Amino acid sequence: MGREVQRIGQFAREGRHGSRRGLPLVSRLQKKRNNIMKTQFHRFSAAAVGAVALLVLQGCSSYVSKGITDDGKATEVVFPNIDNDAWLKEGTFPNLDNLRAVAPGVTKDQLYDLLGRPHFREGLAGPREWDYIFHFRKAGGGVTTCQYKAIFDKDYKAQTFHWLPAGCGDVLAARPIPVVERQAAAGLAAPRRTTLGADGLFRFDGRSLADLLPEGRRKLDGLASDIKGSVTSVQSIKLTGHTDRLGSSTYNEALSLARANTVRDYLIQAGVPAQTMQVQGKGESEPKVQCAQTRRVELIDCLAPNRRVEIEVFAER
């Protein structure tokens, strides 16, 4: 192409570009040069698009589980390298109750509420897997480090969950000793129970501190004042969230846990020691009332007692 451009320049210097003899040749050379440049541009564009597509498919990371299906399974589960791929290499100590609340069908938002954002660079275009680094304290001392993976279906709902090493999942199967049993063994009095209706605490479908109603804040302020007044004898506080049966069980479990966590956070802000509190969400599993109304408004009103947060304060006898 360089010699052809030189010839065009030569014709221009000799004044032939305006003659009948020179004009057709110059036009042909210009047309040929334009065609060559267009071809090179198209090749470059195709290469660039291919590179971007490869990055998207790879998720900008060195690991991708093989054969992820529409229903959220993989023919080969691949775990990322912590040193190369993790942005949070130190990992976290997860809340075991939150981990137990994870079940097939949870959305990315719900998983974020329960476990936080994934600890690895997960890609650009709708990644179908999230990875975490979790630490668990051993009974005899020391710490076990595990990797945890959730794989999503085509609708981005987590369906399968994997551990590395595989035995790490046993920590969820271990039955924790109920608080009541522990307190009785320690010679503590029966807990003082307070039940706060969720409708009086939160805006409709709310779960965060920003969703607390003024009346709900006043109730929590009063509760915090009572707890702090007897702080020397308070050993532990158990917060349990409950919902009604409307909505999916997965959604209700996440909602009940989020509301209990919000009550805990508010009490901490009010001065209640964080180390005394334990949180769990039971979703719709422990209703106080059963309702059969067919009109939705009436059904919602009837189910109100099921939407609640229960607070149990354990103190010395």
PDB file of C-alpha atoms in Angstrom:
ATOM      1  CA  MET A   1       0.000   0.000   0.000  1.00  0.00           C
ATOM      2  CA  GLY A   2       3.013   2.342   0.606  1.00  0.00           C
ATOM      3  CA  ARG A   3       4.120   2.260  -3.078  1.00  0.00           C
ATOM      4  CA  GLU A   4       0.594   2.982  -4.239  1.00  0.00           C
ATOM      5  CA  VAL A   5       0.351   6.039  -1.987  1.00  0.00           C
ATOM      6  CA  GLN A   6       3.742   7.234  -3.351  1.00  0.00           C
ATOM      7  CA  ARG A   7       2.412   6.951  -6.899  1.00  0.00           C
ATOM      8  CA  ILE A   8      -0.608   9.050  -5.982  1.00  0.00           C
ATOM      9  CA  GLY A   9       1.737  11.663  -4.550  1.00  0.00           C
ATOM     10  CA  GLN A  10       3.873  11.556  -7.719  1.00  0.00           C
ATOM     11  CA  PHE A  11       0.852  12.172  -9.948  1.00  0.00           C
ATOM     12  CA  ALA A  12      -0.188  15.061  -7.732  1.00  0.00           C
ATOM     13  CA  ARG A  13       3.268  16.698  -7.948  1.00  0.00           C
ATOM     14  CA  GLU A  14       3.398  16.297 -11.720  1.00  0.00           C
ATOM     15  CA  GLY A  15      -0.013  17.917 -12.134  1.00  0.00           C
ATOM     16  CA  ARG A  16      -1.452  14.849 -13.778  1.00  0.00           C
ATOM     17  CA  HIS A  17      -4.232  14.483 -11.222  1.00  0.00           C
ATOM     18  CA  GLY A  18      -6.262  17.000 -13.258  1.00  0.00           C
ATOM     19  CA  SER A  19      -5.632  15.470 -16.669  1.00  0.00           C
ATOM     20  CA  ARG A  20      -7.839  12.985 -18.414  1.00  0.00           C
ATOM     21  CA  ARG A  21      -5.030  10.485 -18.373  1.00  0.00           C
ATOM     22  CA  GLY A  22      -4.099  10.914 -14.659  1.00  0.00           C
ATOM     23  CA  LEU A  23      -7.520  11.195 -13.020  1.00  0.00           C
ATOM     24  CA  PRO A  24      -8.745   7.643 -13.662  1.00  0.00           C
ATOM     25  CA  LEU A  25      -5.479   6.122 -12.361  1.00  0.00           C
ATOM     26  CA  VAL A  26      -5.492   8.296  -9.226  1.00  0.00           C
ATOM     27  CA  SER A  27      -9.133   7.398  -8.589  1.00  0.00           C
ATOM     28  CA  ARG A  28      -8.360   3.725  -8.920  1.00  0.00           C
ATOM     29  CA  LEU A  29      -5.414   3.979  -6.551  1.00  0.00           C
ATOM     30  CA  GLN A  30      -7.417   5.941  -3.989  1.00  0.00           C
ATOM     31  CA  LYS A  31     -10.247   3.430  -4.192  1.00  0.00           C
ATOM     32  CA  LYS A  32      -7.826   0.545  -3.737  1.00  0.00           C
ATOM     33  CA  ARG A  33      -6.173   2.258  -0.758  1.00  0.00           C
ATOM     34  CA  ASN A  34      -9.588   2.856   0.860  1.00  0.00           C
ATOM     35  CA  ASN A  35     -10.574  -0.775   0.365  1.00  0.00           C
ATOM     36  CA  ILE A  36      -7.311  -1.967   1.985  1.00  0.00           C
ATOM     37  CA  MET A  37      -7.818   0.365   4.961  1.00  0.00           C
ATOM     38  CA  LYS A  38     -11.428  -0.800   5.385  1.00  0.00           C
ATOM     39  CA  THR A  39     -10.323  -4.454   5.362  1.00  0.00           C
ATOM     40  CA  GLN A  40      -7.666  -3.801   7.983  1.00  0.00           C
ATOM     41  CA  PHE A  41     -10.175  -1.888  10.150  1.00  0.00           C
ATOM     42  CA  HIS A  42     -12.721  -4.706   9.956  1.00  0.00           C
ATOM     43  CA  ARG A  43     -10.076  -7.254  10.913  1.00  0.00           C
ATOM     44  CA  PHE A  44      -9.030  -5.144  13.892  1.00  0.00           C
ATOM     45  CA  SER A  45     -12.666  -4.647  14.981  1.00  0.00           C
ATOM     46  CA  ALA A  46     -13.408  -8.357  14.758  1.00  0.00           C
ATOM     47  CA  ALA A  47     -10.328  -9.129  16.843  1.00  0.00           C
ATOM     48  CA  ALA A  48     -11.327  -6.547  19.462  1.00  0.00           C
ATOM     49  CA  VAL A  49     -14.889  -7.876  19.676  1.00  0.00           C
ATOM     50  CA  GLY A  50     -13.563 -11.407  20.002  1.00  0.00           C
ATOM     51  CA  ALA A  51     -11.247 -10.394  22.831  1.00  0.00           C
ATOM     52  CA  VAL A  52     -14.068  -8.659  24.718  1.00  0.00           C
ATOM     53  CA  ALA A  53     -16.367 -11.639  24.213  1.00  0.00           C
ATOM     54  CA  LEU A  54     -13.669 -13.952  25.576  1.00  0.00           C
ATOM     55  CA  LEU A  55     -13.258 -11.772  28.652  1.00  0.00           C
ATOM     56  CA  VAL A  56     -17.002 -11.798  29.251  1.00  0.00           C
ATOM     57  CA  LEU A  57     -17.227 -15.556  28.840  1.00  0.00           C
ATOM     58  CA  GLN A  58     -14.286 -16.074  31.165  1.00  0.00           C
ATOM     59  CA  GLY A  59     -15.662 -13.562  33.658  1.00  0.00           C
ATOM     60  CA  CYS A  60     -12.249 -11.803  33.707  1.00  0.00           C
ATOM     61  CA  SER A  61     -10.941 -14.557  35.952  1.00  0.00           C
ATOM     62  CA  SER A  62      -8.890 -17.728  35.621  1.00  0.00           C
ATOM     63  CA  TYR A  63     -11.639 -20.050  36.849  1.00  0.00           C
ATOM     64  CA  VAL A  64     -15.045 -20.947  35.468  1.00  0.00           C
ATOM     65  CA  SER A  65     -16.930 -24.069  36.469  1.00  0.00           C
ATOM     66  CA  LYS A  66     -17.567 -26.290  33.488  1.00  0.00           C
ATOM     67  CA  GLY A  67     -20.961 -27.059  31.971  1.00  0.00           C
ATOM     68  CA  ILE A  68     -23.211 -24.837  34.109  1.00  0.00           C
ATOM     69  CA  THR A  69     -26.788 -25.788  33.201  1.00  0.00           C
ATOM     70  CA  ASP A  70     -30.003 -23.776  33.176  1.00  0.00           C
ATOM     71  CA  ASP A  71     -31.025 -25.387  36.466  1.00  0.00           C
ATOM     72  CA  GLY A  72     -27.841 -24.293  38.268  1.00  0.00           C
ATOM     73  CA  LYS A  73     -25.662 -27.397  38.181  1.00  0.00           C
ATOM     74  CA  ALA A  74     -22.114 -27.885  36.873  1.00  0.00           C
ATOM     75  CA  THR A  75     -20.456 -30.913  35.304  1.00  0.00           C
ATOM     76  CA  GLU A  76     -17.149 -29.819  36.855  1.00  0.00           C
ATOM     77  CA  VAL A  77     -16.946 -27.438  39.813  1.00  0.00           C
ATOM     78  CA  VAL A  78     -13.837 -25.238  39.664  1.00  0.00           C
ATOM     79  CA  PHE A  79     -12.727 -23.235  42.707  1.00  0.00           C
ATOM     80  CA  PRO A  80     -10.725 -20.030  42.281  1.00  0.00           C
ATOM     81  CA  ASN A  81      -7.189 -19.486  43.488  1.00  0.00           C
ATOM     82  CA  ILE A  82      -7.248 -17.317  46.602  1.00  0.00           C
ATOM     83  CA  ASP A  83      -3.913 -15.626  45.905  1.00  0.00           C
ATOM     84  CA  ASN A  84      -4.660 -14.811  42.258  1.00  0.00           C
ATOM     85  CA  ASP A  85      -8.409 -14.174  42.142  1.00  0.00           C
ATOM     86  CA  ALA A  86      -9.651 -13.061  45.573  1.00  0.00           C
ATOM     87  CA  TRP A  87     -10.093  -9.370  46.283  1.00  0.00           C
ATOM     88  CA  LEU A  88     -10.797 -10.204  49.970  1.00  0.00           C
ATOM     89  CA  LYS A  89      -7.999 -12.693  50.623  1.00  0.00           C
ATOM     90  CA  GLU A  90      -8.478 -12.543  54.393  1.00  0.00           C
ATOM     91  CA  GLY A  91     -12.063 -13.892  54.082  1.00  0.00           C
ATOM     92  CA  THR A  92     -14.653 -13.640  56.864  1.00  0.00           C
ATOM     93  CA  PHE A  93     -16.051 -15.521  59.880  1.00  0.00           C
ATOM     94  CA  PRO A  94     -19.652 -16.125  58.716  1.00  0.00           C
ATOM     95  CA  ASN A  95     -22.746 -16.196  60.899  1.00  0.00           C
ATOM     96  CA  LEU A  96     -23.698 -19.886  61.044  1.00  0.00           C
ATOM     97  CA  ASP A  97     -27.410 -19.109  61.343  1.00  0.00           C
ATOM     98  CA  ASN A  98     -27.147 -17.069  58.144  1.00  0.00           C
ATOM     99  CA  LEU A  99     -25.350 -19.921  56.402  1.00  0.00           C
ATOM    100  CA  ARG A 100     -28.043 -22.360  57.498  1.00  0.00           C
ATOM    101  CA  ALA A 101     -30.678 -20.027  56.035  1.00  0.00           C
ATOM    102  CA  VAL A 102     -29.135 -20.358  52.556  1.00  0.00           C
ATOM    103  CA  ALA A 103     -31.231 -22.755  50.468  1.00  0.00           C
ATOM    104  CA  PRO A 104     -31.941 -23.476  46.803  1.00  0.00           C
ATOM    105  CA  GLY A 105     -33.874 -20.628  45.232  1.00  0.00           C
ATOM    106  CA  VAL A 106     -32.221 -17.703  47.022  1.00  0.00           C
ATOM    107  CA  THR A 107     -31.634 -14.690  44.817  1.00  0.00           C
ATOM    108  CA  LYS A 108     -28.376 -12.766  44.595  1.00  0.00           C
ATOM    109  CA  ASP A 109     -29.852  -9.994  46.746  1.00  0.00           C
ATOM    110  CA  GLN A 110     -30.898 -12.480  49.416  1.00  0.00           C
ATOM    111  CA  LEU A 111     -27.504 -14.181  49.345  1.00  0.00           C
ATOM    112  CA  TYR A 112     -25.867 -10.765  49.668  1.00  0.00           C
ATOM    113  CA  ASP A 113     -28.021 -10.051  52.744  1.00  0.00           C
ATOM    114  CA  LEU A 114     -27.055 -13.363  54.328  1.00  0.00           C
ATOM    115  CA  LEU A 115     -23.363 -13.693  53.434  1.00  0.00           C
ATOM    116  CA  GLY A 116     -22.219 -10.368  51.997  1.00  0.00           C
ATOM    117  CA  ARG A 117     -20.714  -9.743  48.571  1.00  0.00           C
ATOM    118  CA  PRO A 118     -18.608 -12.552  47.067  1.00  0.00           C
ATOM    119  CA  HIS A 119     -14.905 -12.490  47.891  1.00  0.00           C
ATOM    120  CA  PHE A 120     -13.627 -12.997  44.332  1.00  0.00           C
ATOM    121  CA  ARG A 121     -13.662 -11.042  41.088  1.00  0.00           C
ATOM    122  CA  GLU A 122     -16.750 -12.682  39.660  1.00  0.00           C
ATOM    123  CA  GLY A 123     -16.852 -11.230  36.138  1.00  0.00           C
ATOM    124  CA  LEU A 124     -18.653  -8.597  34.100  1.00  0.00           C
ATOM    125  CA  ALA A 125     -21.750 -10.035  32.451  1.00  0.00           C
ATOM    126  CA  GLY A 126     -24.132 -11.832  34.822  1.00  0.00           C
ATOM    127  CA  PRO A 127     -21.790 -14.350  36.505  1.00  0.00           C
ATOM    128  CA  ARG A 128     -23.428 -17.661  37.356  1.00  0.00           C
ATOM    129  CA  GLU A 129     -21.230 -18.464  40.375  1.00  0.00           C
ATOM    130  CA  TRP A 130     -20.258 -16.636  43.588  1.00  0.00           C
ATOM    131  CA  ASP A 131     -17.318 -17.649  45.753  1.00  0.00           C
ATOM    132  CA  TYR A 132     -16.433 -16.968  49.385  1.00  0.00           C
ATOM    133  CA  ILE A 133     -13.585 -17.606  51.846  1.00  0.00           C
ATOM    134  CA  PHE A 134     -14.925 -18.598  55.261  1.00  0.00           C
ATOM    135  CA  HIS A 135     -13.145 -19.265  58.559  1.00  0.00           C
ATOM    136  CA  PHE A 136     -14.529 -21.415  61.385  1.00  0.00           C
ATOM    137  CA  ARG A 137     -13.150 -21.679  64.900  1.00  0.00           C
ATOM    138  CA  LYS A 138     -12.315 -25.206  66.061  1.00  0.00           C
ATOM    139  CA  ALA A 139     -13.632 -26.482  69.383  1.00  0.00           C
ATOM    140  CA  GLY A 140     -10.133 -27.181  70.687  1.00  0.00           C
ATOM    141  CA  GLY A 141      -8.655 -23.943  69.362  1.00  0.00           C
ATOM    142  CA  GLY A 142      -7.388 -22.847  65.992  1.00  0.00           C
ATOM    143  CA  VAL A 143      -9.190 -21.930  62.778  1.00  0.00           C
ATOM    144  CA  THR A 144     -10.353 -23.904  59.737  1.00  0.00           C
ATOM    145  CA  THR A 145     -10.402 -22.085  56.385  1.00  0.00           C
ATOM    146  CA  CYS A 146     -12.859 -23.183  53.681  1.00  0.00           C
ATOM    147  CA  GLN A 147     -14.032 -22.015  50.272  1.00  0.00           C
ATOM    148  CA  TYR A 148     -17.749 -21.869  49.525  1.00  0.00           C
ATOM    149  CA  LYS A 149     -19.389 -21.644  46.096  1.00  0.00           C
ATOM    150  CA  ALA A 150     -22.965 -20.942  45.018  1.00  0.00           C
ATOM    151  CA  ILE A 151     -23.983 -21.726  41.427  1.00  0.00           C
ATOM    152  CA  PHE A 152     -27.006 -19.943  39.927  1.00  0.00           C
ATOM    153  CA  ASP A 153     -29.599 -21.093  37.427  1.00  0.00           C
ATOM    154  CA  LYS A 154     -30.562 -19.161  34.292  1.00  0.00           C
ATOM    155  CA  ASP A 155     -32.786 -16.878  36.388  1.00  0.00           C
ATOM    156  CA  TYR A 156     -29.867 -16.117  38.757  1.00  0.00           C
ATOM    157  CA  LYS A 157     -31.242 -18.049  41.700  1.00  0.00           C
ATOM    158  CA  ALA A 158     -28.688 -20.130  43.577  1.00  0.00           C
ATOM    159  CA  GLN A 159     -29.442 -23.834  43.253  1.00  0.00           C
ATOM    160  CA  THR A 160     -26.298 -25.788  44.175  1.00  0.00           C
ATOM    161  CA  PHE A 161     -23.658 -25.113  46.835  1.00  0.00           C
ATOM    162  CA  HIS A 162     -20.148 -26.536  47.145  1.00  0.00           C
ATOM    163  CA  TRP A 163     -17.341 -26.626  49.727  1.00  0.00           C
ATOM    164  CA  LEU A 164     -13.576 -26.947  49.474  1.00  0.00           C
ATOM    165  CA  PRO A 165     -12.576 -29.133  51.258  1.00  0.00           C
ATOM    166  CA  ALA A 166     -15.854 -31.019  51.004  1.00  0.00           C
ATOM    167  CA  GLY A 167     -15.962 -31.763  54.736  1.00  0.00           C
ATOM    168  CA  CYS A 168     -16.326 -28.067  55.565  1.00  0.00           C
ATOM    169  CA  GLY A 169     -20.078 -28.374  55.131  1.00  0.00           C
ATOM    170  CA  ASP A 170     -20.252 -30.543  58.242  1.00  0.00           C
ATOM    171  CA  VAL A 171     -20.144 -27.402  60.365  1.00  0.00           C
ATOM    172  CA  LEU A 172     -23.745 -26.706  59.320  1.00  0.00           C
ATOM    173  CA  ALA A 173     -24.947 -30.191  60.221  1.00  0.00           C
ATOM    174  CA  ALA A 174     -23.717 -29.919  63.805  1.00  0.00           C
ATOM    175  CA  ARG A 175     -26.689 -29.227  66.084  1.00  0.00           C
ATOM    176  CA  PRO A 176     -26.054 -26.204  68.281  1.00  0.00           C
ATOM    177  CA  ILE A 177     -27.098 -26.561  71.906  1.00  0.00           C
ATOM    178  CA  PRO A 178     -30.286 -24.518  72.346  1.00  0.00           C
ATOM    179  CA  VAL A 179     -29.881 -21.350  74.368  1.00  0.00           C
ATOM    180  CA  VAL A 180     -32.470 -22.504  76.922  1.00  0.00           C
ATOM    181  CA  GLU A 181     -30.522 -25.686  77.591  1.00  0.00           C
ATOM    182  CA  ARG A 182     -27.267 -23.800  77.996  1.00  0.00           C
ATOM    183  CA  GLN A 183     -28.849 -21.273  80.317  1.00  0.00           C
ATOM    184  CA  ALA A 184     -30.490 -23.946  82.463  1.00  0.00           C
ATOM    185  CA  ALA A 185     -27.181 -25.767  82.798  1.00  0.00           C
ATOM    186  CA  ALA A 186     -25.534 -22.516  83.874  1.00  0.00           C
ATOM    187  CA  GLY A 187     -28.127 -21.984  86.618  1.00  0.00           C
ATOM    188  CA  LEU A 188     -29.823 -18.989  85.043  1.00  0.00           C
ATOM    189  CA  ALA A 189     -33.424 -17.903  85.434  1.00  0.00           C
ATOM    190  CA  ALA A 190     -36.055 -18.437  82.776  1.00  0.00           C
ATOM    191  CA  PRO A 191     -35.747 -15.791  80.065  1.00  0.00           C
ATOM    192  CA  ARG A 192     -37.767 -12.592  80.083  1.00  0.00           C
ATOM    193  CA  ARG A 193     -39.625 -12.516  76.777  1.00  0.00           C
ATOM    194  CA  THR A 194     -40.728  -9.492  74.779  1.00  0.00           C
ATOM    195  CA  THR A 195     -42.593  -9.746  71.485  1.00  0.00           C
ATOM    196  CA  LEU A 196     -42.628  -6.800  69.091  1.00  0.00           C
ATOM    197  CA  GLY A 197     -45.041  -6.880  66.181  1.00  0.00           C
ATOM    198  CA  ALA A 198     -43.235  -6.329  62.886  1.00  0.00           C
ATOM    199  CA  ASP A 199     -46.078  -4.132  61.602  1.00  0.00           C
ATOM    200  CA  GLY A 200     -45.422  -1.699  64.446  1.00  0.00           C
ATOM    201  CA  LEU A 201     -41.656  -1.815  63.933  1.00  0.00           C
ATOM    202  CA  PHE A 202     -41.161  -1.610  60.178  1.00  0.00           C
ATOM    203  CA  ARG A 203     -42.682  -0.033  57.125  1.00  0.00           C
ATOM    204  CA  PHE A 204     -44.509  -2.549  54.904  1.00  0.00           C
ATOM    205  CA  ASP A 205     -42.027  -5.199  53.691  1.00  0.00           C
ATOM    206  CA  GLY A 206     -39.210  -3.202  55.337  1.00  0.00           C
ATOM    207  CA  ARG A 207     -36.220  -4.736  57.060  1.00  0.00           C
ATOM    208  CA  SER A 208     -33.466  -2.122  57.464  1.00  0.00           C
ATOM    209  CA  LEU A 209     -32.763   0.577  60.039  1.00  0.00           C
ATOM    210  CA  ALA A 210     -34.139   3.118  57.564  1.00  0.00           C
ATOM    211  CA  ASP A 211     -37.440   1.166  57.520  1.00  0.00           C
ATOM    212  CA  LEU A 212     -38.034   1.417  61.285  1.00  0.00           C
ATOM    213  CA  LEU A 213     -41.167   3.382  62.170  1.00  0.00           C
ATOM    214  CA  PRO A 214     -41.093   6.121  64.840  1.00  0.00           C
ATOM    215  CA  GLU A 215     -43.241   3.991  67.169  1.00  0.00           C
ATOM    216  CA  GLY A 216     -40.916   1.047  66.595  1.00  0.00           C
ATOM    217  CA  ARG A 217     -37.905   3.149  67.514  1.00  0.00           C
ATOM    218  CA  ARG A 218     -39.597   4.246  70.739  1.00  0.00           C
ATOM    219  CA  LYS A 219     -40.305   0.619  71.674  1.00  0.00           C
ATOM    220  CA  LEU A 220     -36.705  -0.375  71.016  1.00  0.00           C
ATOM    221  CA  ASP A 221     -35.415   2.596  72.999  1.00  0.00           C
ATOM    222  CA  GLY A 222     -37.537   1.457  75.965  1.00  0.00           C
ATOM    223  CA  LEU A 223     -36.299  -2.118  75.613  1.00  0.00           C
ATOM    224  CA  ALA A 224     -32.667  -0.977  75.437  1.00  0.00           C
ATOM    225  CA  SER A 225     -33.155   1.122  78.569  1.00  0.00           C
ATOM    226  CA  ASP A 226     -34.584  -1.870  80.471  1.00  0.00           C
ATOM    227  CA  ILE A 227     -31.719  -4.129  79.369  1.00  0.00           C
ATOM    228  CA  LYS A 228     -29.031  -1.601  80.280  1.00  0.00           C
ATOM    229  CA  GLY A 229     -30.671  -1.090  83.668  1.00  0.00           C
ATOM    230  CA  SER A 230     -29.971  -4.723  84.538  1.00  0.00           C
ATOM    231  CA  VAL A 231     -26.813  -5.144  82.460  1.00  0.00           C
ATOM    232  CA  THR A 232     -24.810  -6.620  85.353  1.00  0.00           C
ATOM    233  CA  SER A 233     -27.083  -9.676  85.510  1.00  0.00           C
ATOM    234  CA  VAL A 234     -27.873 -10.082  81.782  1.00  0.00           C
ATOM    235  CA  GLN A 235     -25.962 -13.013  80.308  1.00  0.00           C
ATOM    236  CA  SER A 236     -27.381 -13.219  76.797  1.00  0.00           C
ATOM    237  CA  ILE A 237     -30.136 -11.931  74.560  1.00  0.00           C
ATOM    238  CA  LYS A 238     -31.757 -14.017  71.834  1.00  0.00           C
ATOM    239  CA  LEU A 239     -33.472 -12.237  68.918  1.00  0.00           C
ATOM    240  CA  THR A 240     -35.727 -14.309  66.640  1.00  0.00           C
ATOM    241  CA  GLY A 241     -37.494 -12.979  63.562  1.00  0.00           C
ATOM    242  CA  HIS A 242     -40.776 -14.465  62.273  1.00  0.00           C
ATOM    243  CA  THR A 243     -42.978 -13.809  59.223  1.00  0.00           C
ATOM    244  CA  ASP A 244     -46.410 -14.811  58.004  1.00  0.00           C
ATOM    245  CA  ARG A 245     -46.919 -17.428  55.283  1.00  0.00           C
ATOM    246  CA  LEU A 246     -47.356 -14.973  52.409  1.00  0.00           C
ATOM    247  CA  GLY A 247     -44.460 -15.198  49.952  1.00  0.00           C
ATOM    248  CA  SER A 248     -41.959 -18.006  49.404  1.00  0.00           C
ATOM    249  CA  SER A 249     -40.350 -19.769  52.346  1.00  0.00           C
ATOM    250  CA  THR A 250     -36.896 -18.730  51.117  1.00  0.00           C
ATOM    251  CA  TYR A 251     -37.896 -15.083  50.986  1.00  0.00           C
ATOM    252  CA  ASN A 252     -39.529 -15.281  54.414  1.00  0.00           C
ATOM    253  CA  GLU A 253     -36.459 -16.855  56.011  1.00  0.00           C
ATOM    254  CA  ALA A 254     -34.258 -14.065  54.666  1.00  0.00           C
ATOM    255  CA  LEU A 255     -36.786 -11.386  55.694  1.00  0.00           C
ATOM    256  CA  SER A 256     -37.163 -12.699  59.254  1.00  0.00           C
ATOM    257  CA  LEU A 257     -33.386 -12.871  59.723  1.00  0.00           C
ATOM    258  CA  ALA A 258     -32.843  -9.392  58.281  1.00  0.00           C
ATOM    259  CA  ARG A 259     -35.426  -7.897  60.670  1.00  0.00           C
ATOM    260  CA  ALA A 260     -33.870  -9.611  63.680  1.00  0.00           C
ATOM    261  CA  ASN A 261     -30.457  -8.306  62.610  1.00  0.00           C
ATOM    262  CA  THR A 262     -31.868  -4.784  62.317  1.00  0.00           C
ATOM    263  CA  VAL A 263     -33.287  -4.949  65.851  1.00  0.00           C
ATOM    264  CA  ARG A 264     -29.888  -6.153  67.077  1.00  0.00           C
ATOM    265  CA  ASP A 265     -28.103  -3.290  65.268  1.00  0.00           C
ATOM    266  CA  TYR A 266     -30.501  -0.749  66.770  1.00  0.00           C
ATOM    267  CA  LEU A 267     -29.972  -2.109  70.291  1.00  0.00           C
ATOM    268  CA  ILE A 268     -26.208  -1.965  69.779  1.00  0.00           C
ATOM    269  CA  GLN A 269     -26.502   1.676  68.749  1.00  0.00           C
ATOM    270  CA  ALA A 270     -28.553   2.259  71.896  1.00  0.00           C
ATOM    271  CA  GLY A 271     -25.762   0.881  74.054  1.00  0.00           C
ATOM    272  CA  VAL A 272     -26.621  -2.798  74.537  1.00  0.00           C
ATOM    273  CA  PRO A 273     -23.398  -4.907  74.438  1.00  0.00           C
ATOM    274  CA  ALA A 274     -23.128  -6.630  71.071  1.00  0.00           C
ATOM    275  CA  GLN A 275     -21.483  -9.745  72.497  1.00  0.00           C
ATOM    276  CA  THR A 276     -24.598 -10.606  74.505  1.00  0.00           C
ATOM    277  CA  MET A 277     -26.873 -10.961  71.466  1.00  0.00           C
ATOM    278  CA  GLN A 278     -27.623 -13.932  69.245  1.00  0.00           C
ATOM    279  CA  VAL A 279     -29.792 -13.661  66.137  1.00  0.00           C
ATOM    280  CA  GLN A 280     -31.844 -16.114  64.105  1.00  0.00           C
ATOM    281  CA  GLY A 281     -34.665 -16.059  61.563  1.00  0.00           C
ATOM    282  CA  LYS A 282     -37.392 -18.703  61.441  1.00  0.00           C
ATOM    283  CA  GLY A 283     -39.461 -17.368  58.574  1.00  0.00           C
ATOM    284  CA  GLU A 284     -43.023 -18.706  58.575  1.00  0.00           C
ATOM    285  CA  SER A 285     -42.214 -21.931  60.459  1.00  0.00           C
ATOM    286  CA  GLU A 286     -43.672 -20.944  63.864  1.00  0.00           C
ATOM    287  CA  PRO A 287     -47.013 -19.175  63.322  1.00  0.00           C
ATOM    288  CA  LYS A 288     -49.079 -17.997  66.242  1.00  0.00           C
ATOM    289  CA  VAL A 289     -52.370 -17.946  64.320  1.00  0.00           C
ATOM    290  CA  GLN A 290     -53.894 -19.759  61.354  1.00  0.00           C
ATOM    291  CA  CYS A 291     -56.090 -17.797  58.940  1.00  0.00           C
ATOM    292  CA  ALA A 292     -58.393 -18.839  56.095  1.00  0.00           C
ATOM    293  CA  GLN A 293     -59.661 -15.493  54.756  1.00  0.00           C
ATOM    294  CA  THR A 294     -59.956 -15.327  50.974  1.00  0.00           C
ATOM    295  CA  ARG A 295     -59.702 -11.568  50.598  1.00  0.00           C
ATOM    296  CA  ARG A 296     -56.045 -10.570  50.688  1.00  0.00           C
ATOM    297  CA  VAL A 297     -56.537  -7.459  52.838  1.00  0.00           C
ATOM    298  CA  GLU A 298     -58.431  -9.418  55.467  1.00  0.00           C
ATOM    299  CA  LEU A 299     -55.877 -12.255  55.315  1.00  0.00           C
ATOM    300  CA  ILE A 300     -52.972  -9.845  55.860  1.00  0.00           C
ATOM    301  CA  ASP A 301     -54.733  -8.356  58.898  1.00  0.00           C
ATOM    302  CA  CYS A 302     -55.471 -11.776  60.367  1.00  0.00           C
ATOM    303  CA  LEU A 303     -51.858 -12.932  59.948  1.00  0.00           C
ATOM    304  CA  ALA A 304     -50.408  -9.890  61.747  1.00  0.00           C
ATOM    305  CA  PRO A 305     -49.483 -11.784  64.978  1.00  0.00           C
ATOM    306  CA  ASN A 306     -47.194 -14.036  62.938  1.00  0.00           C
ATOM    307  CA  ARG A 307     -45.115 -11.070  61.778  1.00  0.00           C
ATOM    308  CA  ARG A 308     -42.955 -10.375  64.802  1.00  0.00           C
ATOM    309  CA  VAL A 309     -39.543 -10.219  66.434  1.00  0.00           C
ATOM    310  CA  GLU A 310     -39.193 -12.044  69.747  1.00  0.00           C
ATOM    311  CA  ILE A 311     -36.580 -10.916  72.274  1.00  0.00           C
ATOM    312  CA  GLU A 312     -35.524 -13.242  75.089  1.00  0.00           C
ATOM    313  CA  VAL A 313     -33.304 -11.820  77.828  1.00  0.00           C
ATOM    314  CA  PHE A 314     -31.448 -14.392  79.956  1.00  0.00           C
ATOM    315  CA  ALA A 315     -30.213 -13.224  83.353  1.00  0.00           C
ATOM    316  CA  GLU A 316     -28.772 -14.791  86.484  1.00  0.00           C
ATOM    317  CA  ARG A 317     -31.197 -16.172  89.068  1.00  0.00           C
TER     318      ARG A 317
END
